[in-house]
Short mmCIF file of C-alpha atoms in Angstrom, two decimals:
data_model
loop_
_atom_site.label_atom_id
_atom_site.label_comp_id
_atom_site.label_asym_id
_atom_site.label_seq_id
_atom_site.Cartn_x
_atom_site.Cartn_y
_atom_site.Cartn_z
CA UNK A 237 0.00 0.00 0.00
CA UNK A 238 1.36 3.43 -0.86
CA UNK A 239 1.09 6.21 1.68
CA UNK A 240 -1.64 7.90 -0.34
CA UNK A 241 -3.78 4.76 0.02
CA UNK A 242 -3.90 4.88 3.81
CA UNK A 243 -7.50 5.48 4.83
CA UNK A 244 -8.66 6.83 8.19
CA UNK A 245 -9.82 3.28 9.05
CA UNK A 246 -6.28 2.05 8.44
CA UNK A 247 -4.80 4.56 10.88
CA UNK A 248 -7.43 3.71 13.49
CA UNK A 249 -6.89 -0.03 13.05
CA UNK A 250 -3.14 0.31 13.33
CA UNK A 251 -3.37 2.34 16.53
CA UNK A 252 -5.86 -0.03 18.15
CA UNK A 253 -3.54 -2.93 17.38
CA UNK A 254 -0.29 -1.30 18.46
CA UNK A 255 -1.87 -0.08 21.68
CA UNK A 256 -3.15 -3.63 22.38
CA UNK A 257 -6.78 -2.59 22.48
CA UNK A 258 -7.18 -5.37 19.92
CA UNK A 259 -5.79 -8.89 19.81
CA UNK A 260 -3.14 -10.06 20.28
CA UNK A 261 -3.29 -8.63 23.78
CA UNK A 262 -0.37 -8.46 26.21
CA UNK A 263 0.36 -11.58 28.25
CA UNK A 264 -0.11 -9.64 31.50
CA UNK A 265 -0.60 -6.15 32.87
CA UNK A 266 3.13 -5.51 33.40
CA UNK A 267 3.76 -6.12 29.70
CA UNK A 268 1.11 -3.52 28.83
CA UNK A 269 3.10 -0.86 30.69
CA UNK A 270 6.34 -2.05 29.08
CA UNK A 271 4.76 -1.70 25.65
CA UNK A 272 3.35 1.77 26.22
CA UNK A 273 6.41 2.96 28.23
CA UNK A 274 4.31 5.46 30.22
CA UNK A 275 0.57 5.37 30.92
CA UNK A 276 -1.18 8.52 32.14
CA UNK A 277 -2.63 7.68 35.54
CA UNK A 278 -3.88 10.62 37.58
CA UNK A 279 -7.27 8.92 38.14
CA UNK A 280 -6.03 5.70 39.70
CA UNK A 281 -9.32 3.68 39.60
CA UNK A 282 -9.77 4.29 35.88
CA UNK A 283 -6.04 4.02 35.11
CA UNK A 284 -6.09 0.43 36.42
CA UNK A 285 -8.64 -0.31 33.68
CA UNK A 286 -6.43 1.32 31.02
CA UNK A 287 -3.77 -1.28 31.81
CA UNK A 288 -6.01 -4.30 32.40
CA UNK A 289 -8.13 -3.99 29.26
CA UNK A 290 -5.01 -4.42 27.11
CA UNK A 291 -3.99 -7.70 28.76
CA UNK A 292 -5.30 -11.15 27.91
CA UNK A 293 -6.65 -11.60 31.42
CA UNK A 294 -6.13 -8.98 34.11
CA UNK A 295 -8.22 -7.57 36.93
CA UNK A 296 -8.16 -4.48 39.10
CA UNK A 297 -6.51 -6.58 41.82
CA UNK A 298 -3.76 -7.64 39.40
CA UNK A 299 -2.89 -4.02 38.59
CA UNK A 300 -3.03 -3.02 42.25
CA UNK A 301 -0.63 -5.87 43.09
CA UNK A 302 1.85 -4.67 40.45
CA UNK A 303 1.84 -1.21 42.01
CA UNK A 304 2.07 -2.60 45.54
CA UNK A 305 5.04 -4.78 44.58
CA UNK A 306 6.79 -1.90 42.82
CA UNK A 307 6.85 -3.61 39.41
CA UNK A 308 4.77 -0.72 38.08
CA UNK A 309 5.36 2.67 39.70
CA UNK A 310 3.18 5.77 39.68
CA UNK A 311 4.92 9.13 39.67
CA UNK A 312 5.10 12.56 38.02
CA UNK A 313 6.97 12.35 34.74
CA UNK A 314 6.89 13.58 31.13
CA UNK A 315 4.53 16.61 30.88
CA UNK A 316 4.50 16.25 34.01
CA UNK A 317 1.46 14.45 35.35
CA UNK A 318 0.88 11.13 37.06
CA UNK A 319 1.99 8.15 34.96
CA UNK A 320 2.44 4.43 35.43
CA UNK A 321 5.97 3.35 34.38
CA UNK A 322 7.60 -0.06 34.63
CA UNK A 323 10.38 -0.01 37.22
CA UNK A 324 12.92 -1.17 34.61
CA UNK A 325 12.29 2.03 32.62
CA UNK A 326 11.82 4.67 35.30
CA UNK A 327 15.51 5.36 36.02
CA UNK A 328 16.56 6.31 32.51
CA UNK A 329 13.23 7.95 31.69
CA UNK A 330 13.43 10.21 34.74
CA UNK A 331 17.07 11.03 33.98
CA UNK A 332 15.97 12.13 30.52
CA UNK A 333 13.03 14.17 31.87
CA UNK A 334 14.16 15.64 35.19
CA UNK A 335 16.08 18.74 34.07
CA UNK A 336 13.26 19.81 31.78
CA UNK A 337 10.61 19.12 34.44
CA UNK A 338 12.43 21.19 37.06
CA UNK A 339 12.81 23.99 34.51
CA UNK A 340 9.10 23.84 33.71
CA UNK A 341 8.23 24.02 37.43
CA UNK A 342 10.57 26.95 38.08
CA UNK A 343 7.76 29.51 38.27
CA UNK A 344 5.77 27.45 40.77
CA UNK A 345 8.91 26.66 42.77
CA UNK A 346 9.54 30.40 43.05
CA UNK A 347 5.91 31.10 43.99
CA UNK A 348 5.86 28.41 46.68
CA UNK A 349 9.34 29.03 48.09
CA UNK A 350 10.93 25.81 46.86
CA UNK A 351 14.55 26.85 46.34
CA UNK A 352 17.79 24.90 46.37
CA UNK A 353 18.25 25.16 50.13
CA UNK A 354 14.68 24.25 51.14
CA UNK A 355 14.45 21.47 48.52
CA UNK A 356 17.65 19.95 49.91
CA UNK A 357 16.23 20.04 53.43
CA UNK A 358 12.89 18.59 52.42
CA UNK A 359 14.57 15.84 50.37
CA UNK A 360 16.51 14.75 53.46
CA UNK A 361 13.39 14.79 55.66
CA UNK A 362 11.28 12.90 53.14
CA UNK A 363 13.98 10.31 52.42
CA UNK A 364 14.50 9.65 56.12
CA UNK A 365 10.74 9.25 56.65
CA UNK A 366 10.37 6.45 54.07
CA UNK A 367 13.73 4.68 54.15
CA UNK A 368 13.83 1.01 55.04
CA UNK A 369 10.49 0.31 53.35
CA UNK A 370 8.51 2.63 55.67
CA UNK A 371 6.05 3.77 52.99
CA UNK A 372 4.09 6.83 54.03
CA UNK A 373 0.87 8.52 52.93
CA UNK A 374 0.86 12.17 51.94
CA UNK A 375 -0.62 13.09 55.31
CA UNK A 376 2.12 11.23 57.17
CA UNK A 377 4.80 12.93 55.10
CA UNK A 378 3.13 16.27 55.76
CA UNK A 379 3.43 15.67 59.48
CA UNK A 380 7.14 14.82 59.12
CA UNK A 381 7.69 18.00 57.11
CA UNK A 382 5.91 20.20 59.67
CA UNK A 383 7.91 18.66 62.50
CA UNK A 384 11.06 19.73 60.62
CA UNK A 385 9.72 23.28 60.20
CA UNK A 386 8.85 22.80 56.52
CA UNK A 387 5.49 23.13 54.71
CA UNK A 388 3.26 20.13 55.34
CA UNK A 389 0.12 21.36 53.56
CA UNK A 390 -0.92 23.39 50.55
CA UNK A 391 0.84 24.09 47.29
CA UNK A 392 4.26 24.51 48.86
CA UNK A 393 4.05 20.98 50.26
CA UNK A 394 2.80 19.62 46.91
CA UNK A 395 5.76 21.14 45.07
CA UNK A 396 8.24 19.88 47.63
CA UNK A 397 6.83 16.39 47.02
CA UNK A 398 7.01 16.81 43.26
CA UNK A 399 10.55 18.15 43.48
CA UNK A 400 11.51 15.04 45.44
CA UNK A 401 9.87 12.79 42.84
CA UNK A 402 11.58 14.47 39.91
CA UNK A 403 14.89 14.40 41.81
CA UNK A 404 14.55 10.62 42.24
CA UNK A 405 14.15 10.79 46.00
CA UNK A 406 10.51 9.63 46.24
CA UNK A 407 8.36 7.31 44.13
CA UNK A 408 5.10 5.47 44.71
CA UNK A 409 4.91 2.96 47.52
CA UNK A 410 2.38 0.27 48.40
CA UNK A 411 -1.14 1.78 48.33
CA UNK A 412 -3.22 1.50 51.50
CA UNK A 413 -6.97 1.38 51.83
CA UNK A 414 -8.84 4.17 53.58
CA UNK A 415 -11.64 3.29 56.05
CA UNK A 416 -14.08 3.80 53.18
CA UNK A 417 -12.28 1.24 51.03
CA UNK A 418 -10.59 3.62 48.59
CA UNK A 419 -6.92 3.10 47.74
CA UNK A 420 -4.59 5.86 48.93
CA UNK A 421 -1.22 6.67 47.35
CA UNK A 422 1.88 6.21 49.49
CA UNK A 423 5.46 7.23 48.86
CA UNK A 424 8.64 5.16 49.06
CA UNK A 425 12.35 5.73 48.60
CA UNK A 426 13.15 5.81 44.88
CA UNK A 427 16.42 3.90 45.26
CA UNK A 428 14.65 1.08 47.13
CA UNK A 429 11.95 0.66 44.46
CA UNK A 430 13.97 1.15 41.26
CA UNK A 431 16.78 -1.38 40.65
CA UNK A 432 19.84 -0.44 38.60
CA UNK A 433 18.74 3.17 38.74
CA UNK A 434 21.61 4.48 36.58
CA UNK A 435 23.03 8.01 36.58
CA UNK A 436 20.82 10.96 37.42
CA UNK A 437 22.69 13.18 34.96
CA UNK A 438 23.09 11.85 31.44
CA UNK A 439 26.14 12.45 29.29
CA UNK A 440 25.52 13.77 25.77
CA UNK A 441 25.88 10.23 24.46
CA UNK A 442 23.63 8.84 27.18
CA UNK A 443 20.96 11.44 26.46
CA UNK A 444 21.03 10.61 22.76
CA UNK A 445 20.58 6.93 23.56
CA UNK A 446 17.64 7.71 25.87
CA UNK A 447 16.03 9.83 23.14
CA UNK A 448 16.41 6.95 20.70
CA UNK A 449 14.88 4.47 23.14
CA UNK A 450 11.92 6.74 23.89
CA UNK A 451 11.22 7.40 20.21
CA UNK A 452 11.40 3.70 19.33
CA UNK A 453 9.02 2.77 22.13
CA UNK A 454 6.60 5.57 21.34
CA UNK A 455 6.20 4.96 17.62
CA UNK A 456 6.26 1.17 17.98
CA UNK A 457 3.36 1.28 20.44
CA UNK A 458 1.35 4.20 19.04
CA UNK A 459 2.09 4.47 15.32
CA UNK A 460 1.19 5.80 12.90
CA UNK A 461 1.98 9.07 14.65
CA UNK A 462 3.82 12.28 13.87
CA UNK A 463 6.91 13.95 15.30
CA UNK A 464 4.66 16.56 16.90
CA UNK A 465 2.46 13.85 18.44
CA UNK A 466 5.54 12.35 20.09
CA UNK A 467 6.88 15.73 21.21
CA UNK A 468 3.64 16.76 22.91
CA UNK A 469 3.19 13.33 24.53
CA UNK A 470 6.75 13.22 25.89
CA UNK A 471 7.18 16.92 26.68
CA UNK A 472 10.32 16.93 24.52
CA UNK A 473 11.02 19.40 21.73
CA UNK A 474 10.46 18.42 18.11
CA UNK A 475 14.22 18.83 17.67
CA UNK A 476 14.74 16.20 20.38
CA UNK A 477 12.29 13.81 18.74
CA UNK A 478 13.99 14.21 15.37
CA UNK A 479 17.34 13.54 17.01
CA UNK A 480 15.80 10.49 18.66
CA UNK A 481 14.67 9.22 15.26
CA UNK A 482 18.23 9.52 13.96
CA UNK A 483 19.56 7.60 16.96
CA UNK A 484 16.75 5.02 16.72
CA UNK A 485 17.76 4.31 13.14
CA UNK A 486 21.26 3.47 14.36
CA UNK A 487 20.10 1.55 17.44
CA UNK A 488 17.57 -0.57 15.56
CA UNK A 489 17.90 -0.11 11.83
CA UNK A 490 14.73 -0.72 9.86
CA UNK A 491 12.42 -0.85 12.89
CA UNK A 492 10.39 2.22 11.88
CA UNK A 493 8.97 3.26 8.52
CA UNK A 494 7.63 6.58 7.27
CA UNK A 495 4.24 6.83 5.59
CA UNK A 496 2.96 10.12 4.21
CA UNK A 497 -0.72 10.79 4.77
CA UNK A 498 -2.36 14.07 3.72
CA UNK A 499 1.08 15.61 3.17
CA UNK A 500 2.23 14.78 6.72
CA UNK A 501 4.91 12.23 7.65
CA UNK A 502 3.79 9.49 10.04
CA UNK A 503 6.11 6.97 11.69
CA UNK A 504 4.99 3.39 12.20
CA UNK A 505 6.44 -0.03 12.96
CA UNK A 506 8.12 -1.20 9.76
CA UNK A 507 6.79 -4.74 10.03
CA UNK A 508 3.26 -3.44 10.31
CA UNK A 509 3.73 -1.08 7.37
CA UNK A 510 5.03 -3.97 5.28
CA UNK A 511 2.05 -6.15 6.17
CA UNK A 512 -0.26 -3.27 5.36
CA UNK A 513 1.23 -3.03 1.88
CA UNK A 514 0.29 -6.65 1.23
CA UNK A 515 -3.10 -6.87 2.93
CA UNK A 516 -5.78 -4.19 3.02
CA UNK A 517 -7.70 -6.16 5.68
CA UNK A 518 -5.10 -5.26 8.31
CA UNK A 519 -7.24 -2.44 9.67
CA UNK A 520 -10.09 -4.70 10.83
CA UNK A 521 -10.29 -4.16 14.61
CA UNK A 522 -10.55 -7.84 15.54
CA UNK A 523 -10.40 -10.38 12.69
CA UNK A 524 -13.31 -12.76 13.04
CA UNK A 525 -14.91 -10.86 15.90
CA UNK A 526 -17.27 -8.86 13.70
CA UNK A 527 -18.71 -5.40 14.10
CA UNK A 528 -19.55 -3.31 15.99
CA UNK A 529 -16.99 -3.15 18.80
CA UNK A 530 -17.42 -0.89 21.82
CA UNK A 531 -14.59 0.06 24.18
CA UNK A 532 -14.96 2.00 27.41
CA UNK A 533 -11.70 3.89 27.91
CA UNK A 534 -10.77 6.58 30.40
CA UNK A 535 -10.52 10.14 29.08
CA UNK A 536 -6.75 10.15 29.70
CA UNK A 537 -6.21 6.81 27.97
CA UNK A 538 -3.12 6.62 25.77
CA UNK A 539 -5.42 6.13 22.77
CA UNK A 540 -6.48 9.73 23.44
CA UNK A 541 -3.45 11.32 25.09
CA UNK A 542 -0.89 9.61 22.88
CA UNK A 543 -1.71 12.03 20.05
CA UNK A 544 -2.12 15.76 19.55
CA UNK A 545 -1.58 16.80 15.93
CA UNK A 546 -3.36 13.68 14.70
CA UNK A 547 -5.94 13.21 17.46
CA UNK A 548 -8.64 13.96 14.86
CA UNK A 549 -8.65 10.26 13.97
CA UNK A 550 -10.47 9.77 17.27
CA UNK A 551 -13.44 11.46 15.62
CA UNK A 552 -14.10 13.96 18.39
CA UNK A 553 -12.56 16.08 21.13
CA UNK A 554 -11.23 14.44 24.26
CA UNK A 555 -10.47 14.83 27.03
CA UNK A 556 -13.12 17.36 27.88
CA UNK A 557 -14.73 18.57 31.08
CA UNK A 558 -18.54 18.53 31.02
CA UNK A 559 -20.39 21.54 32.34
CA UNK A 560 -23.42 19.60 33.59
CA UNK A 561 -21.55 17.12 35.79
CA UNK A 562 -21.95 14.56 33.06
CA UNK A 563 -19.58 11.65 32.44
CA UNK A 564 -16.21 12.50 30.91
CA UNK A 565 -14.67 9.13 30.05
CA UNK A 566 -14.76 7.95 26.45
CA UNK A 567 -16.94 5.43 24.65
CA UNK A 568 -15.34 4.15 21.45
CA UNK A 569 -17.39 2.61 18.68
CA UNK A 570 -15.06 0.77 16.28
CA UNK A 571 -12.22 2.96 17.49
CA UNK A 572 -13.95 6.33 17.29
CA UNK A 573 -15.50 8.54 19.93
CA UNK A 574 -19.21 7.79 20.25
CA UNK A 575 -20.15 8.83 23.77
CA UNK A 576 -19.16 9.26 27.41
CA UNK A 577 -19.24 7.13 30.56
CA UNK A 578 -18.44 6.89 34.26
CA UNK A 579 -18.96 4.42 37.08
CA UNK A 580 -20.82 4.63 40.39
CA UNK A 581 -20.32 2.18 43.28
CA UNK A 582 -23.21 1.31 45.56
CA UNK A 583 -24.39 -1.72 47.46
CA UNK A 584 -21.44 -3.88 46.49
CA UNK A 585 -22.05 -3.37 42.78
CA UNK A 586 -21.17 -0.90 40.06
CA UNK A 587 -23.50 1.13 37.85
CA UNK A 588 -21.95 2.20 34.54
CA UNK A 589 -23.58 5.38 33.28
CA UNK A 590 -23.29 5.84 29.51
CA UNK A 591 -24.40 8.71 27.29
CA UNK A 592 -24.10 7.97 23.58
CA UNK A 593 -23.85 10.72 20.99
CA UNK A 594 -26.70 9.12 19.03
CA UNK A 595 -29.28 6.42 19.78
CA UNK A 596 -27.70 2.97 19.84
CA UNK A 597 -28.80 0.36 17.35
CA UNK A 598 -29.64 -3.09 18.78
CA UNK A 599 -26.19 -4.27 17.63
CA UNK A 600 -24.40 -1.37 19.32
CA UNK A 601 -26.47 -1.84 22.47
CA UNK A 602 -25.44 -5.51 22.62
CA UNK A 603 -21.78 -4.56 22.16
CA UNK A 604 -22.09 -1.93 24.89
CA UNK A 605 -23.62 -4.42 27.32
CA UNK A 606 -20.83 -6.90 26.55
CA UNK A 607 -18.20 -4.24 27.36
CA UNK A 608 -19.95 -3.36 30.63
CA UNK A 609 -19.89 -7.06 31.53
CA UNK A 610 -16.15 -7.14 30.76
CA UNK A 611 -15.67 -4.13 33.06
CA UNK A 612 -17.50 -6.05 35.78
CA UNK A 613 -15.13 -8.99 35.40
CA UNK A 614 -12.21 -6.57 35.75
CA UNK A 615 -13.70 -5.10 38.94
CA UNK A 616 -14.77 -8.48 40.30
CA UNK A 617 -18.31 -7.30 40.95
CA UNK A 618 -21.71 -7.14 39.34
CA UNK A 619 -22.13 -4.25 36.92
CA UNK A 620 -25.25 -2.67 35.47
CA UNK A 621 -25.58 -0.42 32.41
CA UNK A 622 -27.60 2.71 33.25
#
């Protein structure tokens, strides 16, 4: 297939496949995070689903166990916001990101009084509080900070915590359950949770290698995508992404291919591009499964947040924040935005509220009910479509 023959359905099918929203799925939840490199995760309950729905068989408890065991870590990185990252990747990825993240936070550091001297003091207090596996909640760390005469509440405290994360002092610990049953984030010592952490400051050669690794992982798991898509997702400059593509070509020659669609260059896994040239059926979401296919994804899912310049293939605008307190998570119909959803827990069960953009046909309604049932299996409880 020539680049000019790529249809919107082809791009959608490729992305669904590379992101493992279609078979073959990952063997387990940890492999999902390895594939995607970083998974946006500020809403922890929904972020668990982002990971589990891409695995052959994974539940909420499976994802929680990965975080508890430190195989998958949750921290501020990339743009920055909360992300899940596999522990084997967090050291080099943070080394690549940290200088830029501190620079981006400079204004808020100044506003909240986080300077070199106070950040050094808070890093020592926070590290001492969690060393030896003594994972602490935010409230417990706040108390330790106040005892040391440092901010333990408010924005100043938040930015001291973030400074410690970006400086590879703190990272996520084992979550604990509140009296109401909700999981609460804890913090642990970075060096105790991340093996073979590597240098905090990269040499020029080391930075180039990290750029190449990031670019390879991004386009292999999200292609077809553009340089700008990768730059916005990673927080890097377009110059950095282009340098990463040069390095990636040397690190793994022939891994990525370029296809030109609507006068824009897209990068995609070369093996996939080759198969696409031979078989126009490659874009079918799930060979043999039939249509339609409904997916409930969170609004910060990588299928949404992995793209900027080319997010239009989603077929709508997401994420968005409803004005009427309506649901904000995304319903996909054959890979395109078709509505919004959210969950409500009550009485030991879960109601899944869905608002479709247009009335559902009987076939779409059946597909929607099947996806709600799958969500119930993930949660381990009875679900009801409302």
